[in-house]
PDB file of C-alpha atoms in Angstrom:
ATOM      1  CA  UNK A  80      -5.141   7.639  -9.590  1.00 97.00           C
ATOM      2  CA  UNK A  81      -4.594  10.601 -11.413  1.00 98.00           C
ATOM      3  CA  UNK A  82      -6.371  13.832 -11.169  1.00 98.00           C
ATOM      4  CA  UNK A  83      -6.392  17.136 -13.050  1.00 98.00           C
ATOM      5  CA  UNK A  84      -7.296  19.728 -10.542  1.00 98.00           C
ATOM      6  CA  UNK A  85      -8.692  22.889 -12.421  1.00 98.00           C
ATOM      7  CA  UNK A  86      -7.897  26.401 -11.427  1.00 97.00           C
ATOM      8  CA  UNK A  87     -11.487  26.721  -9.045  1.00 97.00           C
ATOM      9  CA  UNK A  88     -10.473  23.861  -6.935  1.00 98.00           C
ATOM     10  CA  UNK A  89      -6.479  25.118  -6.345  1.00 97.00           C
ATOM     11  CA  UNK A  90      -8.154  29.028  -5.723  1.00 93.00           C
ATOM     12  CA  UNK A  91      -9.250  28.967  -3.160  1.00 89.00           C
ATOM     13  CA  UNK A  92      -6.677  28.465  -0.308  1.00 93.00           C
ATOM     14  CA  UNK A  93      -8.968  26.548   2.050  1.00 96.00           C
ATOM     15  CA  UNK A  94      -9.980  23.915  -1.002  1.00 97.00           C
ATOM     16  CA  UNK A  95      -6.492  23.765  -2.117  1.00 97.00           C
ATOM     17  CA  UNK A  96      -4.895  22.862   1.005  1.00 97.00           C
ATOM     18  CA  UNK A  97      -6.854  19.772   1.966  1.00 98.00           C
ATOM     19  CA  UNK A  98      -6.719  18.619  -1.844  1.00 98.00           C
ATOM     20  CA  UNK A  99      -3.058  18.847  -1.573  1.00 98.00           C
ATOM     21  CA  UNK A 100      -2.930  17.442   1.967  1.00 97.00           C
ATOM     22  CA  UNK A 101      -4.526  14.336   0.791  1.00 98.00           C
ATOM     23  CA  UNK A 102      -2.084  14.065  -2.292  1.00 97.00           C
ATOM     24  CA  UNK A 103       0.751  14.505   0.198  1.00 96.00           C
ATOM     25  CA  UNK A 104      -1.066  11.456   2.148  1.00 93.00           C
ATOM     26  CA  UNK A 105      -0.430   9.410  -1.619  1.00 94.00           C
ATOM     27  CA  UNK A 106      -3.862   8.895  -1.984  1.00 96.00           C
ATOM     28  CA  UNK A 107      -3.883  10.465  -5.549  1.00 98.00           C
ATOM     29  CA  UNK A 108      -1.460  12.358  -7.778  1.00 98.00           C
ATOM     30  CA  UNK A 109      -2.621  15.614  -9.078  1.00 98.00           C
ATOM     31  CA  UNK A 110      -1.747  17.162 -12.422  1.00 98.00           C
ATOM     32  CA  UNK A 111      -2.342  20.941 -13.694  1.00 98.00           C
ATOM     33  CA  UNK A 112      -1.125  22.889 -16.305  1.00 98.00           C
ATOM     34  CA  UNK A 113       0.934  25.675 -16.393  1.00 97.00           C
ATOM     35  CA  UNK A 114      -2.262  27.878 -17.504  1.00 97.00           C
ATOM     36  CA  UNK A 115      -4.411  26.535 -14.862  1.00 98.00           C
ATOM     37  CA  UNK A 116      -1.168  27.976 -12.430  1.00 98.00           C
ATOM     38  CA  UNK A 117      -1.017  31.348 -14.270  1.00 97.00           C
ATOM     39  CA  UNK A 118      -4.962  31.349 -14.082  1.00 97.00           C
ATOM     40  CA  UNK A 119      -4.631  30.708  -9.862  1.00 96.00           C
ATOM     41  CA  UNK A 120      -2.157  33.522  -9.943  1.00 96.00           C
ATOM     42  CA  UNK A 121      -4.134  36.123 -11.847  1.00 95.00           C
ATOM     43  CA  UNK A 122      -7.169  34.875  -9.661  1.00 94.00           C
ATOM     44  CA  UNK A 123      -5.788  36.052  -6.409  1.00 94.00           C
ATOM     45  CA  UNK A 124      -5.136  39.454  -7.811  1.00 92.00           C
ATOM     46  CA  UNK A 125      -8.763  40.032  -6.364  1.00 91.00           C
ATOM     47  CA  UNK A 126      -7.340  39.739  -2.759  1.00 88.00           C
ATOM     48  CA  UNK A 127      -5.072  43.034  -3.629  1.00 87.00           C
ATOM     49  CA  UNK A 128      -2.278  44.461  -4.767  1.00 81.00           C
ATOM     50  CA  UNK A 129      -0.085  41.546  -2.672  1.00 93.00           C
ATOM     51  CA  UNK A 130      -2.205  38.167  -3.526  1.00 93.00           C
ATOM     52  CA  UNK A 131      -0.660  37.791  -6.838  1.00 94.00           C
ATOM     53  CA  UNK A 132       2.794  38.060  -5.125  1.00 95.00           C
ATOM     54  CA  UNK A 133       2.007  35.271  -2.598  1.00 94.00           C
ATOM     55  CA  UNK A 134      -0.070  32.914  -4.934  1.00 95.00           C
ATOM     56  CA  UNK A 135       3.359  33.277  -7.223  1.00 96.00           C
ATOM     57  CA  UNK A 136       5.276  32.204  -3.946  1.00 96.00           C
ATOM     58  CA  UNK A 137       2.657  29.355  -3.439  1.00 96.00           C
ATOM     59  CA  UNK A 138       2.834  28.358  -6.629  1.00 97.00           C
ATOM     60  CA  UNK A 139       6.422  27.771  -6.537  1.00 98.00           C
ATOM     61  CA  UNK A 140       5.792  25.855  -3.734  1.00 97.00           C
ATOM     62  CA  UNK A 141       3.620  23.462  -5.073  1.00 97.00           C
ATOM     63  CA  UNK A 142       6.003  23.410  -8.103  1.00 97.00           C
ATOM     64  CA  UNK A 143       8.547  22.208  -6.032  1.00 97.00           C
ATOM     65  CA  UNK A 144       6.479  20.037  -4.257  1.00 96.00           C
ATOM     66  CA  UNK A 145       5.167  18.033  -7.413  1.00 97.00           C
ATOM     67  CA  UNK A 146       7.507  18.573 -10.324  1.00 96.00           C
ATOM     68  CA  UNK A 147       5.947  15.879 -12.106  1.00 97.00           C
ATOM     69  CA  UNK A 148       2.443  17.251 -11.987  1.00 98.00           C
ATOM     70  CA  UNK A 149       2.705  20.050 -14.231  1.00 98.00           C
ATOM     71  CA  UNK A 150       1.610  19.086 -17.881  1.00 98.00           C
ATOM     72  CA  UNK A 151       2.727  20.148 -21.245  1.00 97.00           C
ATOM     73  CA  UNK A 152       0.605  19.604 -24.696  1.00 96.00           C
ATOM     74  CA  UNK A 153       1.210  20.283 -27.869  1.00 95.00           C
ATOM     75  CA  UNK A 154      -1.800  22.855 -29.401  1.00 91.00           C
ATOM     76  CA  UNK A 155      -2.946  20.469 -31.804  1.00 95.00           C
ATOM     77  CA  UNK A 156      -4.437  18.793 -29.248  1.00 96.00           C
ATOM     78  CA  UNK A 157      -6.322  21.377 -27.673  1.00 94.00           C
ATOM     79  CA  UNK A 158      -7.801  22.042 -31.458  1.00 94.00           C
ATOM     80  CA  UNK A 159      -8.861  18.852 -31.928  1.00 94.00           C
ATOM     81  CA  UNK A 160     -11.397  19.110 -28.397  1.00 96.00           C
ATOM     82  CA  UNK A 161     -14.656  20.862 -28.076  1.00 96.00           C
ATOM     83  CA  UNK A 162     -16.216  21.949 -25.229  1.00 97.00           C
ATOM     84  CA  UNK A 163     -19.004  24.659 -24.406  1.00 96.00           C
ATOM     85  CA  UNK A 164     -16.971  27.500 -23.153  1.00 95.00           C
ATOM     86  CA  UNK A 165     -13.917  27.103 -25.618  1.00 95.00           C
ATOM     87  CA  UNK A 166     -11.659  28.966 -22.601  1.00 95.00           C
ATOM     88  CA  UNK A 167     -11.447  25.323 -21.105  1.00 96.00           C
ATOM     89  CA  UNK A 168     -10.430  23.243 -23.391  1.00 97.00           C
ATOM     90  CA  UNK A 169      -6.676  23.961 -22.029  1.00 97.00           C
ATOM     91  CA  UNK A 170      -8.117  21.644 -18.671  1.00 98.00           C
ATOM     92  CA  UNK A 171      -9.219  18.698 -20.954  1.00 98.00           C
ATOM     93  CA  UNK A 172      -6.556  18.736 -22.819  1.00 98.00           C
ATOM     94  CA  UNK A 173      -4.203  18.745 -19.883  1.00 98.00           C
ATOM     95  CA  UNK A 174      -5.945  15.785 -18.435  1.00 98.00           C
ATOM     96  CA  UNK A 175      -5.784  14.559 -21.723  1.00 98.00           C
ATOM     97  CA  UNK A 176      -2.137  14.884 -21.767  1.00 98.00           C
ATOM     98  CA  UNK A 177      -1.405  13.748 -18.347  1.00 98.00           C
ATOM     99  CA  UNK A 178      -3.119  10.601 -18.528  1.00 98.00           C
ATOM    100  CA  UNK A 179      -5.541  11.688 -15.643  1.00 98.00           C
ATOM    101  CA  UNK A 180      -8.883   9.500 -14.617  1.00 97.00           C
ATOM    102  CA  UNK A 181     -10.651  12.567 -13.331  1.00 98.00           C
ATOM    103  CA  UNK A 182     -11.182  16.514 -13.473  1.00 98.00           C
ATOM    104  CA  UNK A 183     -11.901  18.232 -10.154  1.00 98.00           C
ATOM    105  CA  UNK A 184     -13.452  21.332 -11.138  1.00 98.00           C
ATOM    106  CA  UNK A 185     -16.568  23.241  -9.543  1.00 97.00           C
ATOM    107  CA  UNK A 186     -17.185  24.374 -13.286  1.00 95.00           C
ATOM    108  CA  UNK A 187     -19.667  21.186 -13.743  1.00 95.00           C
ATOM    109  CA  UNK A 188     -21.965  22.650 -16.909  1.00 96.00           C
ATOM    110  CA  UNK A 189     -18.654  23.516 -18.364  1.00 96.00           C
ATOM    111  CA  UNK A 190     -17.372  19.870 -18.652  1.00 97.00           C
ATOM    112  CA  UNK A 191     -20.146  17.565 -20.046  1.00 97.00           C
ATOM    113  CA  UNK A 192     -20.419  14.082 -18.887  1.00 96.00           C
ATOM    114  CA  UNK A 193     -20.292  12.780 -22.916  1.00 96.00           C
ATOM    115  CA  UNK A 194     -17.626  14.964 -23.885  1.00 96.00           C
ATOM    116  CA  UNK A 195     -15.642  13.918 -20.807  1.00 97.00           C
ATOM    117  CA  UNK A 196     -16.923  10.422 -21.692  1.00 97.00           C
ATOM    118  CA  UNK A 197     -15.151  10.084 -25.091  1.00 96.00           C
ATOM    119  CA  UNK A 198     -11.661  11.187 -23.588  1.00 96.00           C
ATOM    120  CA  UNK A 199     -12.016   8.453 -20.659  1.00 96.00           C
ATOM    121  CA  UNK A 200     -12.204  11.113 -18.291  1.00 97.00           C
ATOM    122  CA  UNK A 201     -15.011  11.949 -15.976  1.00 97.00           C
ATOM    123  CA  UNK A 202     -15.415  15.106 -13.598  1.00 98.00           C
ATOM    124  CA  UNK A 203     -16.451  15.726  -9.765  1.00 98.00           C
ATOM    125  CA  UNK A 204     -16.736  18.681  -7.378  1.00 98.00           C
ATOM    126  CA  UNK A 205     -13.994  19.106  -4.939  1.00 98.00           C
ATOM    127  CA  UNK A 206     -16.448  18.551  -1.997  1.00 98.00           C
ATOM    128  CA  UNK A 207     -17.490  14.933  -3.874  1.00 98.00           C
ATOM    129  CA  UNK A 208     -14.313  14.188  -5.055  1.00 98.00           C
ATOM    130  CA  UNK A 209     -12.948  14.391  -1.038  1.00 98.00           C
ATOM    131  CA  UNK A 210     -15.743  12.757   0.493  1.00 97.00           C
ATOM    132  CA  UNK A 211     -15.493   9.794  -1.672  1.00 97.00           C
ATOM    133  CA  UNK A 212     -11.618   9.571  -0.829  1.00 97.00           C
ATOM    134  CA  UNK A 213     -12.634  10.177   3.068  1.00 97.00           C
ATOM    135  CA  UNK A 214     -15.085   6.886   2.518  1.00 96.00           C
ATOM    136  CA  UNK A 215     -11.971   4.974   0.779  1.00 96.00           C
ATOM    137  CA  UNK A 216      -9.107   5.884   2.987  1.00 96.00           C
ATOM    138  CA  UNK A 217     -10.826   8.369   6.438  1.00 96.00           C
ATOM    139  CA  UNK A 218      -7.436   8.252   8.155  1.00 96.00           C
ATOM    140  CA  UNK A 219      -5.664   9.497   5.509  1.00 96.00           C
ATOM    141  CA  UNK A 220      -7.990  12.293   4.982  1.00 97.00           C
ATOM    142  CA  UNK A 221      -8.945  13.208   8.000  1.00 97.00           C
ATOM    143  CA  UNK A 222      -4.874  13.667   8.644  1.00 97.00           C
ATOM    144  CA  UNK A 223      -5.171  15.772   5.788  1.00 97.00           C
ATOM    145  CA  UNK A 224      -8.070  18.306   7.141  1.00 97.00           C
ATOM    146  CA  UNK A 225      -6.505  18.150  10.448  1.00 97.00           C
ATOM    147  CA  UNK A 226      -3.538  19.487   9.081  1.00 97.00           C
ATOM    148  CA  UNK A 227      -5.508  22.220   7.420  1.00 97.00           C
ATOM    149  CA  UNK A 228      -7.365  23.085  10.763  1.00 97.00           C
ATOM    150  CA  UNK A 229      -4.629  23.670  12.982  1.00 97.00           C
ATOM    151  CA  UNK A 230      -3.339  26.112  10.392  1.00 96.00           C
ATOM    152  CA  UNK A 231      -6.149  28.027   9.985  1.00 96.00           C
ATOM    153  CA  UNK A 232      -6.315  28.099  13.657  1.00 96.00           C
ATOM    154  CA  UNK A 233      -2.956  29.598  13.841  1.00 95.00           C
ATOM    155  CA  UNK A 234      -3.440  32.032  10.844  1.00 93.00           C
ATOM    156  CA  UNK A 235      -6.423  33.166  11.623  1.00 93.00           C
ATOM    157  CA  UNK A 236      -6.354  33.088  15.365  1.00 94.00           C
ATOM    158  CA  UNK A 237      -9.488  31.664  15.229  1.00 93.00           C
ATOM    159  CA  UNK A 238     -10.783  28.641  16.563  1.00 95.00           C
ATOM    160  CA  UNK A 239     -12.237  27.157  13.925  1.00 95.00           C
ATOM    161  CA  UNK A 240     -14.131  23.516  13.853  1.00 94.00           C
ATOM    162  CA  UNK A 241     -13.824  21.598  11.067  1.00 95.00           C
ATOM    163  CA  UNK A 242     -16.977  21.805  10.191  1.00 95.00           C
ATOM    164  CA  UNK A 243     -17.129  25.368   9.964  1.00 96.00           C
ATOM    165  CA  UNK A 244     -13.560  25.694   8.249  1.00 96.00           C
ATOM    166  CA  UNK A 245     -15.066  23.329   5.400  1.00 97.00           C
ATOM    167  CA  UNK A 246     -18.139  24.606   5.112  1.00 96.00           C
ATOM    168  CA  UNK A 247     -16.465  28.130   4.570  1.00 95.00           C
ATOM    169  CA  UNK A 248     -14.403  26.172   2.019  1.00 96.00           C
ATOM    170  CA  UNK A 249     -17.154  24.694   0.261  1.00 97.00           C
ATOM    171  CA  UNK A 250     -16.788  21.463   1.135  1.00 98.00           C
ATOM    172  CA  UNK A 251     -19.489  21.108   3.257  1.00 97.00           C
ATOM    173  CA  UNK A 252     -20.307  17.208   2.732  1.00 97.00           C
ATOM    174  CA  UNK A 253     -16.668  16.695   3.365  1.00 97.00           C
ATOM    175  CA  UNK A 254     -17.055  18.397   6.828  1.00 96.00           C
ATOM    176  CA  UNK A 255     -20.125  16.843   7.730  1.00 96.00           C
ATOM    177  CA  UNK A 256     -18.906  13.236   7.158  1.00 96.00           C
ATOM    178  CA  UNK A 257     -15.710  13.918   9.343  1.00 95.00           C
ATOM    179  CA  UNK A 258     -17.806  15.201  11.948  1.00 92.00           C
ATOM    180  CA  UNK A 259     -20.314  12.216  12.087  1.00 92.00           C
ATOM    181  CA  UNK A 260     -17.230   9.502  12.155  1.00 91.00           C
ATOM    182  CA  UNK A 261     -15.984  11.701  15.172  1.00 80.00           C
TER     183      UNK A 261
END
């Protein structure tokens, strides 16, 4: 399965890490664009003066990581598409592009069931799209999240659960079922 992940789900770190986790687990393979990466970077310029720096560095990582996952267009295809905030279109027509089954965006009235519809593409939250992969394949994600948790933990020097970590992350569903499966 392929998935376009949008810049909302990759920003913020949290989110990002357990969607990448459960890539790195094979359980889907994401695409962006190179706009959705600049967009990420430009995003963490709200953490300071350094955040740009080390999303650039992240970035790269995740470049590196996935070198297939990065789409290219050409514009005529991003002209063709219509959607209600015309600043997205670049997403649809990178899913578009790469070929992808789904969007993972939190930016639902943005993407319009129909519109998605006629492309063959449909959309989901990040806290959905997860919990219906943890009801598919739990080992796999809950490796994933674990992951996730003991480096928060050694970040933040906090000790985190998981369901706080997730909730904090937005992905509160996602927490919740990993908590009740134990």
């Amino acid at each position: 399965m392929k998935v376009l992940l949008d810049t909302c789900v990759l920003y913020p770190t949290v989110m990002r890490e357990v969607l990448l986790g459960v890539a790195v687990q094979g359980v889907y393979e994401p695409l962006w664009s190179e706009r959705i990466l600049e967009e990420w970077a430009l995003a963490a310029r709200k953490l300071g003066p350094m955040g740009e720096v080390q999303a650039r560095g992240e970035i790269a990582q995740v470049r590196a990581a996935w070198p297939k996952a990065e789409i290219r267009f050409p514009p005529s295809l991003e002209s063709r598409l219509w959607l209600p905030d015309p600043a997205d279109l670049h997403v649809l027509a990178a899913a578009i592009a790469g070929y992808a089954d789904v969007i993972v965006t939190e930016n639902a009235k943005d993407f319009p069931r129909g519109i998605l519809a006629e492309e063959g593409l449909s959309r989901v939250d990040a806290d959905g799209f997860l919990r219906g992969l943890f009801e598919a394949q739990p080992g796999r994600v809950r490796d994933a999240c674990e992951a996730v948790l003991a480096e928060a933990r050694r970040l933040s020097g906090e000790d985190w659960t998981m369901r706080g970590l997730l909730k904090k992350a937005r992905l509160p569903r996602l927490g919740k079922a990993l908590e009740a499966a134990g």
